[in-house]
Amino acid sequence: MMTGFIFRALEGRIVIAISILMAVAVLVPALNLLVPPDSFLHIPTYAVSLMGKYLCYALLALALDLVWGYCGILSLGHGAFFALGGYAMGMYLMRQIGSRGVYGNPVLPDFMVFLNWKELPWFWHGFDMFPFAMVMVLFVPGLLAFVFGWFAFRSRVNGVYLSIITQAMTYALLLAFFRNDMGFGGNNGLTDFKEIVGFNVQADGTRAVLFASSALMLALCLLISSGIVRSKFGKVLVGVRDAESRTRFLGYRVENIKLFTFVVSAMMAGIAGALFVPQVGIINPGEFAPANSIEVVVWTAVGGRGTLIGPIIGALMVNAGKSYFTGAFPELWLFALGGLFIGVTLFLPKGIVGTIQQKTMARRDIKTATRAEEGGVAATVGQAAE
């Protein structure tokens, strides 16, 4: 069963994309760690961390594409799942600081000591263990998606109304995490990390491993997503997107299909957030900002929703452009982002990859029709000669 799932997932373009990601996971750390700093081929550590952040964004865009591109659910709240995964990782990293914090408390993080907390809150227990933290990275976003989707999809909330309430959910979490009494660091969030699984989080080798982990996890999630959309379930998923009423009439439990896809997508977003935090060194309530979730939609639309590879390309391109424009023309970046989204909507409605696929299929259809026409003409001539 698992073998069949993998074989279905390994479609030509997916194989190429996964191969590139695996090659990058090896090549970039090698150029960072093994090549002398004065060499032209050397990749500095800050660039490794920056590219690792881009890969986390690409994984987040892939997660959104699974629900928007193939199930028709335009979620404006995926930033919440990303941030929750990041907070789960941040809590683990904070527990690893121990007595090396500013206040030297071996149990309580510095912000709790500053706020005069006397004991560790119950929901922080267990985060000193890496396996437990990794389970929470999946469980917390998945649980929120399950509870939210259970009520939303069974109430048949669709379209713009669903998009609005996902954004409202994200904004509510933003306000909640800003509160100091929530126990998550308030406005400042979680930072000043020291170690991850016993290794210095600032060391070049650790940064290289985090980058490679991001690339490999993106490849794995791409494989899983491809397997889902190319299975029988994936065909039903597209049916829900294109004709929900007909799919429901055929006897499918549309709400269960949406719920499963939404939960899987949320877990992927949580993984992206968990990989993001140790590479940037901080997680705060700003990650819940509704604007962040809207940016993910822009990445997906630019690359091409419903293509899996498109959102990855879109996230990498847009964030690389953001890094350039915010440095060279900081006051023009938002205008450039808005112009990009408008331009794609008007001239590339299927995104970059979607447009390329459409033109490729159109050329293929023309060639097929031409060959069929030539064959018909040749047959007619042959019959006339007889």
GROMACS .gro file of C-alpha atoms in nm:
model
  386
    1MET     CA    1   0.000   0.000   0.000
    2MET     CA    2   0.276   0.242   0.097
    3THR     CA    3   0.477   0.140  -0.210
    4GLY     CA    4   0.182   0.218  -0.435
    5PHE     CA    5   0.136   0.555  -0.265
    6ILE     CA    6   0.502   0.644  -0.329
    7PHE     CA    7   0.494   0.529  -0.692
    8ARG     CA    8   0.182   0.737  -0.759
    9ALA     CA    9   0.351   1.037  -0.600
   10LEU     CA   10   0.666   1.012  -0.812
   11GLU     CA   11   0.538   1.192  -1.120
   12GLY     CA   12   0.802   1.336  -1.354
   13ARG     CA   13   0.807   1.696  -1.229
   14ILE     CA   14   0.784   1.586  -0.867
   15VAL     CA   15   1.084   1.357  -0.910
   16ILE     CA   16   1.285   1.645  -1.056
   17ALA     CA   17   1.183   1.882  -0.776
   18ILE     CA   18   1.263   1.629  -0.502
   19SER     CA   19   1.599   1.550  -0.664
   20ILE     CA   20   1.686   1.921  -0.673
   21LEU     CA   21   1.589   1.965  -0.308
   22MET     CA   22   1.797   1.666  -0.202
   23ALA     CA   23   2.093   1.793  -0.401
   24VAL     CA   24   2.058   2.138  -0.245
   25ALA     CA   25   2.038   1.979   0.102
   26VAL     CA   26   2.386   1.834   0.044
   27LEU     CA   27   2.549   2.099  -0.175
   28VAL     CA   28   2.473   2.416   0.022
   29PRO     CA   29   2.601   2.286   0.360
   30ALA     CA   30   2.908   2.145   0.184
   31LEU     CA   31   2.987   2.481   0.024
   32ASN     CA   32   2.941   2.646   0.363
   33LEU     CA   33   3.145   2.407   0.577
   34LEU     CA   34   3.406   2.259   0.344
   35VAL     CA   35   3.496   2.547   0.110
   36PRO     CA   36   3.737   2.813   0.245
   37PRO     CA   37   3.574   3.150   0.324
   38ASP     CA   38   3.791   3.332   0.070
   39SER     CA   39   3.672   3.106  -0.214
   40PHE     CA   40   3.423   3.226  -0.472
   41LEU     CA   41   3.216   2.912  -0.412
   42HIS     CA   42   3.187   2.962  -0.036
   43ILE     CA   43   2.836   3.025   0.095
   44PRO     CA   44   2.842   3.230   0.419
   45THR     CA   45   2.645   3.112   0.721
   46TYR     CA   46   2.403   3.406   0.712
   47ALA     CA   47   2.308   3.310   0.355
   48VAL     CA   48   2.252   2.949   0.463
   49SER     CA   49   2.012   3.066   0.736
   50LEU     CA   50   1.839   3.303   0.493
   51MET     CA   51   1.787   3.028   0.236
   52GLY     CA   52   1.669   2.796   0.512
   53LYS     CA   53   1.405   3.053   0.603
   54TYR     CA   54   1.294   3.065   0.240
   55LEU     CA   55   1.256   2.686   0.237
   56CYS     CA   56   1.034   2.707   0.545
   57TYR     CA   57   0.818   2.964   0.366
   58ALA     CA   58   0.806   2.733   0.063
   59LEU     CA   59   0.678   2.451   0.285
   60LEU     CA   60   0.412   2.684   0.423
   61ALA     CA   61   0.304   2.777   0.069
   62LEU     CA   62   0.289   2.407  -0.024
   63ALA     CA   63   0.064   2.346   0.278
   64LEU     CA   64  -0.172   2.621   0.165
   65ASP     CA   65  -0.176   2.490  -0.192
   66LEU     CA   66  -0.298   2.152  -0.070
   67VAL     CA   67  -0.619   2.305   0.069
   68TRP     CA   68  -0.662   2.599  -0.169
   69GLY     CA   69  -0.534   2.461  -0.495
   70TYR     CA   70  -0.690   2.115  -0.466
   71CYS     CA   71  -0.980   2.153  -0.222
   72GLY     CA   72  -1.090   2.510  -0.293
   73ILE     CA   73  -1.047   2.628   0.068
   74LEU     CA   74  -0.894   2.976   0.065
   75SER     CA   75  -0.748   2.985   0.416
   76LEU     CA   76  -0.630   3.321   0.544
   77GLY     CA   77  -0.524   3.163   0.870
   78HIS     CA   78  -0.234   2.937   0.782
   79GLY     CA   79  -0.002   3.182   0.951
   80ALA     CA   80  -0.160   3.068   1.279
   81PHE     CA   81  -0.063   2.705   1.224
   82PHE     CA   82   0.286   2.817   1.123
   83ALA     CA   83   0.320   3.025   1.440
   84LEU     CA   84   0.187   2.749   1.668
   85GLY     CA   85   0.446   2.507   1.532
   86GLY     CA   86   0.707   2.776   1.587
   87TYR     CA   87   0.597   2.834   1.947
   88ALA     CA   88   0.615   2.458   2.018
   89MET     CA   89   0.975   2.457   1.897
   90GLY     CA   90   1.046   2.783   2.081
   91MET     CA   91   0.922   2.636   2.409
   92TYR     CA   92   1.158   2.342   2.369
   93LEU     CA   93   1.449   2.576   2.294
   94MET     CA   94   1.366   2.792   2.596
   95ARG     CA   95   1.369   2.486   2.824
   96GLN     CA   96   1.718   2.402   2.694
   97ILE     CA   97   1.857   2.735   2.824
   98GLY     CA   98   1.832   2.624   3.188
   99SER     CA   99   2.050   2.817   3.430
  100ARG     CA  100   2.234   2.998   3.148
  101GLY     CA  101   1.959   3.260   3.128
  102VAL     CA  102   1.995   3.615   3.250
  103TYR     CA  103   1.836   3.532   3.586
  104GLY     CA  104   2.000   3.191   3.621
  105ASN     CA  105   1.680   3.003   3.702
  106PRO     CA  106   1.724   2.638   3.600
  107VAL     CA  107   1.351   2.581   3.535
  108LEU     CA  108   1.173   2.908   3.462
  109PRO     CA  109   1.251   3.102   3.141
  110ASP     CA  110   1.376   3.457   3.193
  111PHE     CA  111   1.048   3.624   3.104
  112MET     CA  112   0.866   3.422   3.372
  113VAL     CA  113   1.122   3.522   3.635
  114PHE     CA  114   1.087   3.885   3.528
  115LEU     CA  115   0.708   3.862   3.562
  116ASN     CA  116   0.748   3.703   3.907
  117TRP     CA  117   0.605   3.365   3.815
  118LYS     CA  118   0.663   3.111   4.093
  119GLU     CA  119   0.631   2.785   3.899
  120LEU     CA  120   0.628   2.653   3.547
  121PRO     CA  121   0.278   2.647   3.390
  122TRP     CA  122   0.133   2.300   3.329
  123PHE     CA  123   0.140   2.342   2.950
  124TRP     CA  124   0.519   2.392   2.956
  125HIS     CA  125   0.584   2.052   3.111
  126GLY     CA  126   0.736   1.798   2.874
  127PHE     CA  127   0.893   2.056   2.645
  128ASP     CA  128   1.236   1.981   2.788
  129MET     CA  129   1.221   1.660   2.579
  130PHE     CA  130   1.277   1.689   2.204
  131PRO     CA  131   1.045   1.400   2.101
  132PHE     CA  132   0.758   1.548   2.303
  133ALA     CA  133   0.814   1.890   2.146
  134MET     CA  134   0.811   1.740   1.797
  135VAL     CA  135   0.482   1.565   1.871
  136MET     CA  136   0.339   1.900   1.984
  137VAL     CA  137   0.461   2.064   1.663
  138LEU     CA  138   0.220   1.834   1.479
  139PHE     CA  139  -0.049   1.794   1.743
  140VAL     CA  140  -0.123   2.156   1.836
  141PRO     CA  141  -0.176   2.295   1.482
  142GLY     CA  142  -0.355   1.972   1.386
  143LEU     CA  143  -0.588   1.995   1.687
  144LEU     CA  144  -0.674   2.359   1.616
  145ALA     CA  145  -0.742   2.275   1.250
  146PHE     CA  146  -0.955   1.976   1.352
  147VAL     CA  147  -1.170   2.172   1.599
  148PHE     CA  148  -1.206   2.471   1.366
  149GLY     CA  149  -1.277   2.255   1.060
  150TRP     CA  150  -1.521   2.029   1.247
  151PHE     CA  151  -1.754   2.322   1.316
  152ALA     CA  152  -1.690   2.521   0.997
  153PHE     CA  153  -1.724   2.242   0.741
  154ARG     CA  154  -2.023   2.078   0.909
  155SER     CA  155  -2.193   2.417   0.908
  156ARG     CA  156  -2.114   2.431   0.535
  157VAL     CA  157  -1.928   2.759   0.563
  158ASN     CA  158  -1.766   2.822   0.225
  159GLY     CA  159  -1.605   3.085   0.008
  160VAL     CA  160  -1.529   3.430   0.138
  161TYR     CA  161  -1.707   3.361   0.469
  162LEU     CA  162  -1.466   3.080   0.549
  163SER     CA  163  -1.171   3.300   0.453
  164ILE     CA  164  -1.294   3.572   0.688
  165ILE     CA  165  -1.337   3.345   0.989
  166THR     CA  166  -0.992   3.187   0.935
  167GLN     CA  167  -0.846   3.536   0.943
  168ALA     CA  168  -1.053   3.619   1.252
  169MET     CA  169  -0.915   3.306   1.421
  170THR     CA  170  -0.560   3.420   1.344
  171TYR     CA  171  -0.624   3.770   1.473
  172ALA     CA  172  -0.777   3.633   1.795
  173LEU     CA  173  -0.464   3.425   1.854
  174LEU     CA  174  -0.250   3.733   1.785
  175LEU     CA  175  -0.429   3.927   2.059
  176ALA     CA  176  -0.415   3.632   2.299
  177PHE     CA  177  -0.042   3.571   2.259
  178PHE     CA  178   0.031   3.940   2.315
  179ARG     CA  179  -0.092   3.899   2.674
  180ASN     CA  180   0.182   3.841   2.931
  181ASP     CA  181  -0.044   3.621   3.144
  182MET     CA  182  -0.075   3.368   2.859
  183GLY     CA  183   0.271   3.239   2.948
  184PHE     CA  184   0.432   3.269   2.604
  185GLY     CA  185   0.651   3.574   2.649
  186GLY     CA  186   0.394   3.837   2.555
  187ASN     CA  187   0.503   4.100   2.305
  188ASN     CA  188   0.868   3.992   2.314
  189GLY     CA  189   0.794   3.626   2.249
  190LEU     CA  190   1.062   3.359   2.290
  191THR     CA  191   1.427   3.421   2.203
  192ASP     CA  192   1.789   3.398   2.324
  193PHE     CA  193   1.808   3.028   2.233
  194LYS     CA  194   2.124   2.838   2.322
  195GLU     CA  195   2.103   2.475   2.213
  196ILE     CA  196   1.901   2.231   2.007
  197VAL     CA  197   1.943   1.860   2.087
  198GLY     CA  198   2.270   1.942   2.260
  199PHE     CA  199   2.427   2.147   1.980
  200ASN     CA  200   2.493   2.521   1.980
  201VAL     CA  201   2.213   2.673   1.776
  202GLN     CA  202   2.447   2.951   1.653
  203ALA     CA  203   2.721   2.717   1.528
  204ASP     CA  204   2.787   2.691   1.155
  205GLY     CA  205   2.740   2.314   1.161
  206THR     CA  206   2.402   2.344   1.335
  207ARG     CA  207   2.287   2.604   1.085
  208ALA     CA  208   2.389   2.377   0.799
  209VAL     CA  209   2.198   2.083   0.949
  210LEU     CA  210   1.888   2.298   0.999
  211PHE     CA  211   1.906   2.406   0.636
  212ALA     CA  212   1.942   2.047   0.518
  213SER     CA  213   1.653   1.943   0.743
  214SER     CA  214   1.435   2.216   0.591
  215ALA     CA  215   1.516   2.102   0.236
  216LEU     CA  216   1.459   1.735   0.316
  217MET     CA  217   1.133   1.803   0.501
  218LEU     CA  218   1.011   2.012   0.207
  219ALA     CA  219   1.094   1.722  -0.024
  220LEU     CA  220   0.911   1.476   0.204
  221CYS     CA  221   0.600   1.695   0.231
  222LEU     CA  222   0.604   1.745  -0.146
  223LEU     CA  223   0.611   1.366  -0.187
  224ILE     CA  224   0.322   1.322   0.057
  225SER     CA  225   0.118   1.598  -0.108
  226SER     CA  226   0.177   1.452  -0.453
  227GLY     CA  227   0.071   1.110  -0.328
  228ILE     CA  228  -0.249   1.254  -0.188
  229VAL     CA  229  -0.353   1.452  -0.494
  230ARG     CA  230  -0.265   1.172  -0.740
  231SER     CA  231  -0.461   0.908  -0.546
  232LYS     CA  232  -0.834   0.830  -0.576
  233PHE     CA  233  -0.884   1.056  -0.277
  234GLY     CA  234  -0.713   1.336  -0.471
  235LYS     CA  235  -0.962   1.299  -0.757
  236VAL     CA  236  -1.247   1.334  -0.509
  237LEU     CA  237  -1.065   1.633  -0.360
  238VAL     CA  238  -1.063   1.808  -0.697
  239GLY     CA  239  -1.430   1.716  -0.734
  240VAL     CA  240  -1.503   1.895  -0.407
  241ARG     CA  241  -1.316   2.198  -0.537
  242ASP     CA  242  -1.487   2.214  -0.876
  243ALA     CA  243  -1.837   2.082  -0.798
  244GLU     CA  244  -1.900   2.040  -0.427
  245SER     CA  245  -2.276   1.993  -0.460
  246ARG     CA  246  -2.235   1.717  -0.721
  247THR     CA  247  -1.972   1.543  -0.512
  248ARG     CA  248  -2.203   1.553  -0.212
  249PHE     CA  249  -2.490   1.422  -0.427
  250LEU     CA  250  -2.274   1.124  -0.531
  251GLY     CA  251  -2.259   1.018  -0.166
  252TYR     CA  252  -1.922   1.150  -0.052
  253ARG     CA  253  -1.891   1.307   0.294
  254VAL     CA  254  -1.752   1.636   0.174
  255GLU     CA  255  -1.702   1.773   0.525
  256ASN     CA  256  -1.478   1.477   0.617
  257ILE     CA  257  -1.272   1.519   0.301
  258LYS     CA  258  -1.221   1.887   0.374
  259LEU     CA  259  -1.142   1.820   0.739
  260PHE     CA  260  -0.875   1.559   0.662
  261THR     CA  261  -0.704   1.784   0.406
  262PHE     CA  262  -0.723   2.087   0.634
  263VAL     CA  263  -0.563   1.899   0.926
  264VAL     CA  264  -0.282   1.756   0.710
  265SER     CA  265  -0.214   2.103   0.570
  266ALA     CA  266  -0.207   2.255   0.920
  267MET     CA  267   0.045   1.995   1.036
  268MET     CA  268   0.269   2.075   0.741
  269ALA     CA  269   0.247   2.445   0.828
  270GLY     CA  270   0.340   2.360   1.188
  271ILE     CA  271   0.651   2.174   1.069
  272ALA     CA  272   0.748   2.479   0.864
  273GLY     CA  273   0.716   2.701   1.171
  274ALA     CA  274   0.920   2.462   1.385
  275LEU     CA  275   1.206   2.463   1.135
  276PHE     CA  276   1.180   2.841   1.095
  277VAL     CA  277   1.229   2.937   1.460
  278PRO     CA  278   1.581   2.802   1.532
  279GLN     CA  279   1.705   2.952   1.205
  280VAL     CA  280   1.579   3.305   1.275
  281GLY     CA  281   1.632   3.288   1.652
  282ILE     CA  282   1.295   3.425   1.768
  283ILE     CA  283   0.922   3.363   1.768
  284ASN     CA  284   0.675   3.632   1.877
  285PRO     CA  285   0.304   3.713   1.828
  286GLY     CA  286   0.388   3.906   1.512
  287GLU     CA  287   0.389   3.571   1.327
  288PHE     CA  288   0.013   3.556   1.384
  289ALA     CA  289  -0.040   3.884   1.196
  290PRO     CA  290  -0.314   3.844   0.931
  291ALA     CA  291  -0.085   4.012   0.676
  292ASN     CA  292   0.151   3.714   0.698
  293SER     CA  293  -0.126   3.473   0.597
  294ILE     CA  294  -0.219   3.701   0.308
  295GLU     CA  295   0.142   3.698   0.189
  296VAL     CA  296   0.130   3.319   0.175
  297VAL     CA  297  -0.169   3.347  -0.058
  298VAL     CA  298   0.034   3.582  -0.279
  299TRP     CA  299   0.325   3.334  -0.297
  300THR     CA  300   0.089   3.053  -0.392
  301ALA     CA  301  -0.092   3.260  -0.654
  302VAL     CA  302   0.232   3.384  -0.810
  303GLY     CA  303   0.374   3.035  -0.843
  304GLY     CA  304   0.048   2.877  -0.951
  305ARG     CA  305  -0.204   2.717  -0.718
  306GLY     CA  306  -0.304   2.360  -0.782
  307THR     CA  307   0.043   2.268  -0.910
  308LEU     CA  308   0.234   2.181  -0.587
  309ILE     CA  309   0.565   2.294  -0.738
  310GLY     CA  310   0.433   2.641  -0.826
  311PRO     CA  311   0.384   2.763  -0.468
  312ILE     CA  312   0.737   2.652  -0.379
  313ILE     CA  313   0.877   2.855  -0.668
  314GLY     CA  314   0.650   3.147  -0.584
  315ALA     CA  315   0.758   3.152  -0.219
  316LEU     CA  316   1.127   3.140  -0.310
  317MET     CA  317   1.099   3.409  -0.578
  318VAL     CA  318   0.882   3.652  -0.382
  319ASN     CA  319   1.089   3.625  -0.063
  320ALA     CA  320   1.415   3.663  -0.253
  321GLY     CA  321   1.267   3.976  -0.411
  322LYS     CA  322   1.150   4.094  -0.071
  323SER     CA  323   1.502   4.061   0.071
  324TYR     CA  324   1.638   4.268  -0.216
  325PHE     CA  325   1.370   4.537  -0.225
  326THR     CA  326   1.351   4.587   0.152
  327GLY     CA  327   1.727   4.656   0.146
  328ALA     CA  328   1.750   4.862  -0.173
  329PHE     CA  329   1.406   5.030  -0.177
  330PRO     CA  330   1.245   4.972   0.165
  331GLU     CA  331   0.966   5.224   0.108
  332LEU     CA  332   0.861   5.064  -0.222
  333TRP     CA  333   0.841   4.698  -0.117
  334LEU     CA  334   0.470   4.690  -0.032
  335PHE     CA  335   0.387   4.864  -0.360
  336ALA     CA  336   0.600   4.611  -0.547
  337LEU     CA  337   0.424   4.321  -0.371
  338GLY     CA  338   0.081   4.466  -0.447
  339GLY     CA  339   0.177   4.532  -0.808
  340LEU     CA  340   0.307   4.178  -0.842
  341PHE     CA  341  -0.019   4.031  -0.716
  342ILE     CA  342  -0.228   4.251  -0.943
  343GLY     CA  343  -0.007   4.173  -1.242
  344VAL     CA  344  -0.026   3.799  -1.183
  345THR     CA  345  -0.404   3.817  -1.140
  346LEU     CA  346  -0.447   4.007  -1.467
  347PHE     CA  347  -0.186   3.847  -1.691
  348LEU     CA  348  -0.099   3.513  -1.529
  349PRO     CA  349  -0.422   3.401  -1.356
  350LYS     CA  350  -0.288   3.046  -1.326
  351GLY     CA  351   0.047   3.160  -1.190
  352ILE     CA  352   0.390   3.100  -1.339
  353VAL     CA  353   0.390   2.720  -1.336
  354GLY     CA  354   0.019   2.696  -1.417
  355THR     CA  355   0.059   2.918  -1.723
  356ILE     CA  356   0.357   2.716  -1.846
  357GLN     CA  357   0.159   2.394  -1.802
  358GLN     CA  358  -0.139   2.542  -1.987
  359LYS     CA  359   0.071   2.653  -2.283
  360THR     CA  360   0.253   2.318  -2.293
  361MET     CA  361  -0.077   2.129  -2.301
  362ALA     CA  362  -0.214   2.364  -2.568
  363ARG     CA  363   0.090   2.299  -2.791
  364ARG     CA  364   0.057   1.926  -2.732
  365ASP     CA  365  -0.312   1.936  -2.829
  366ILE     CA  366  -0.231   2.131  -3.145
  367LYS     CA  367   0.037   1.879  -3.243
  368THR     CA  368  -0.199   1.588  -3.176
  369ALA     CA  369  -0.475   1.749  -3.382
  370THR     CA  370  -0.232   1.826  -3.666
  371ARG     CA  371  -0.106   1.468  -3.674
  372ALA     CA  372  -0.462   1.335  -3.673
  373GLU     CA  373  -0.555   1.572  -3.954
  374GLU     CA  374  -0.250   1.473  -4.157
  375GLY     CA  375  -0.331   1.107  -4.102
  376GLY     CA  376  -0.687   1.162  -4.217
  377VAL     CA  377  -0.572   1.345  -4.530
  378ALA     CA  378  -0.322   1.068  -4.612
  379ALA     CA  379  -0.592   0.804  -4.571
  380THR     CA  380  -0.829   0.998  -4.798
  381VAL     CA  381  -0.560   1.037  -5.064
  382GLY     CA  382  -0.482   0.665  -5.043
  383GLN     CA  383  -0.846   0.573  -5.089
  384ALA     CA  384  -0.878   0.807  -5.386
  385ALA     CA  385  -0.567   0.655  -5.549
  386GLU     CA  386  -0.720   0.305  -5.516
   0.00000   0.00000   0.00000
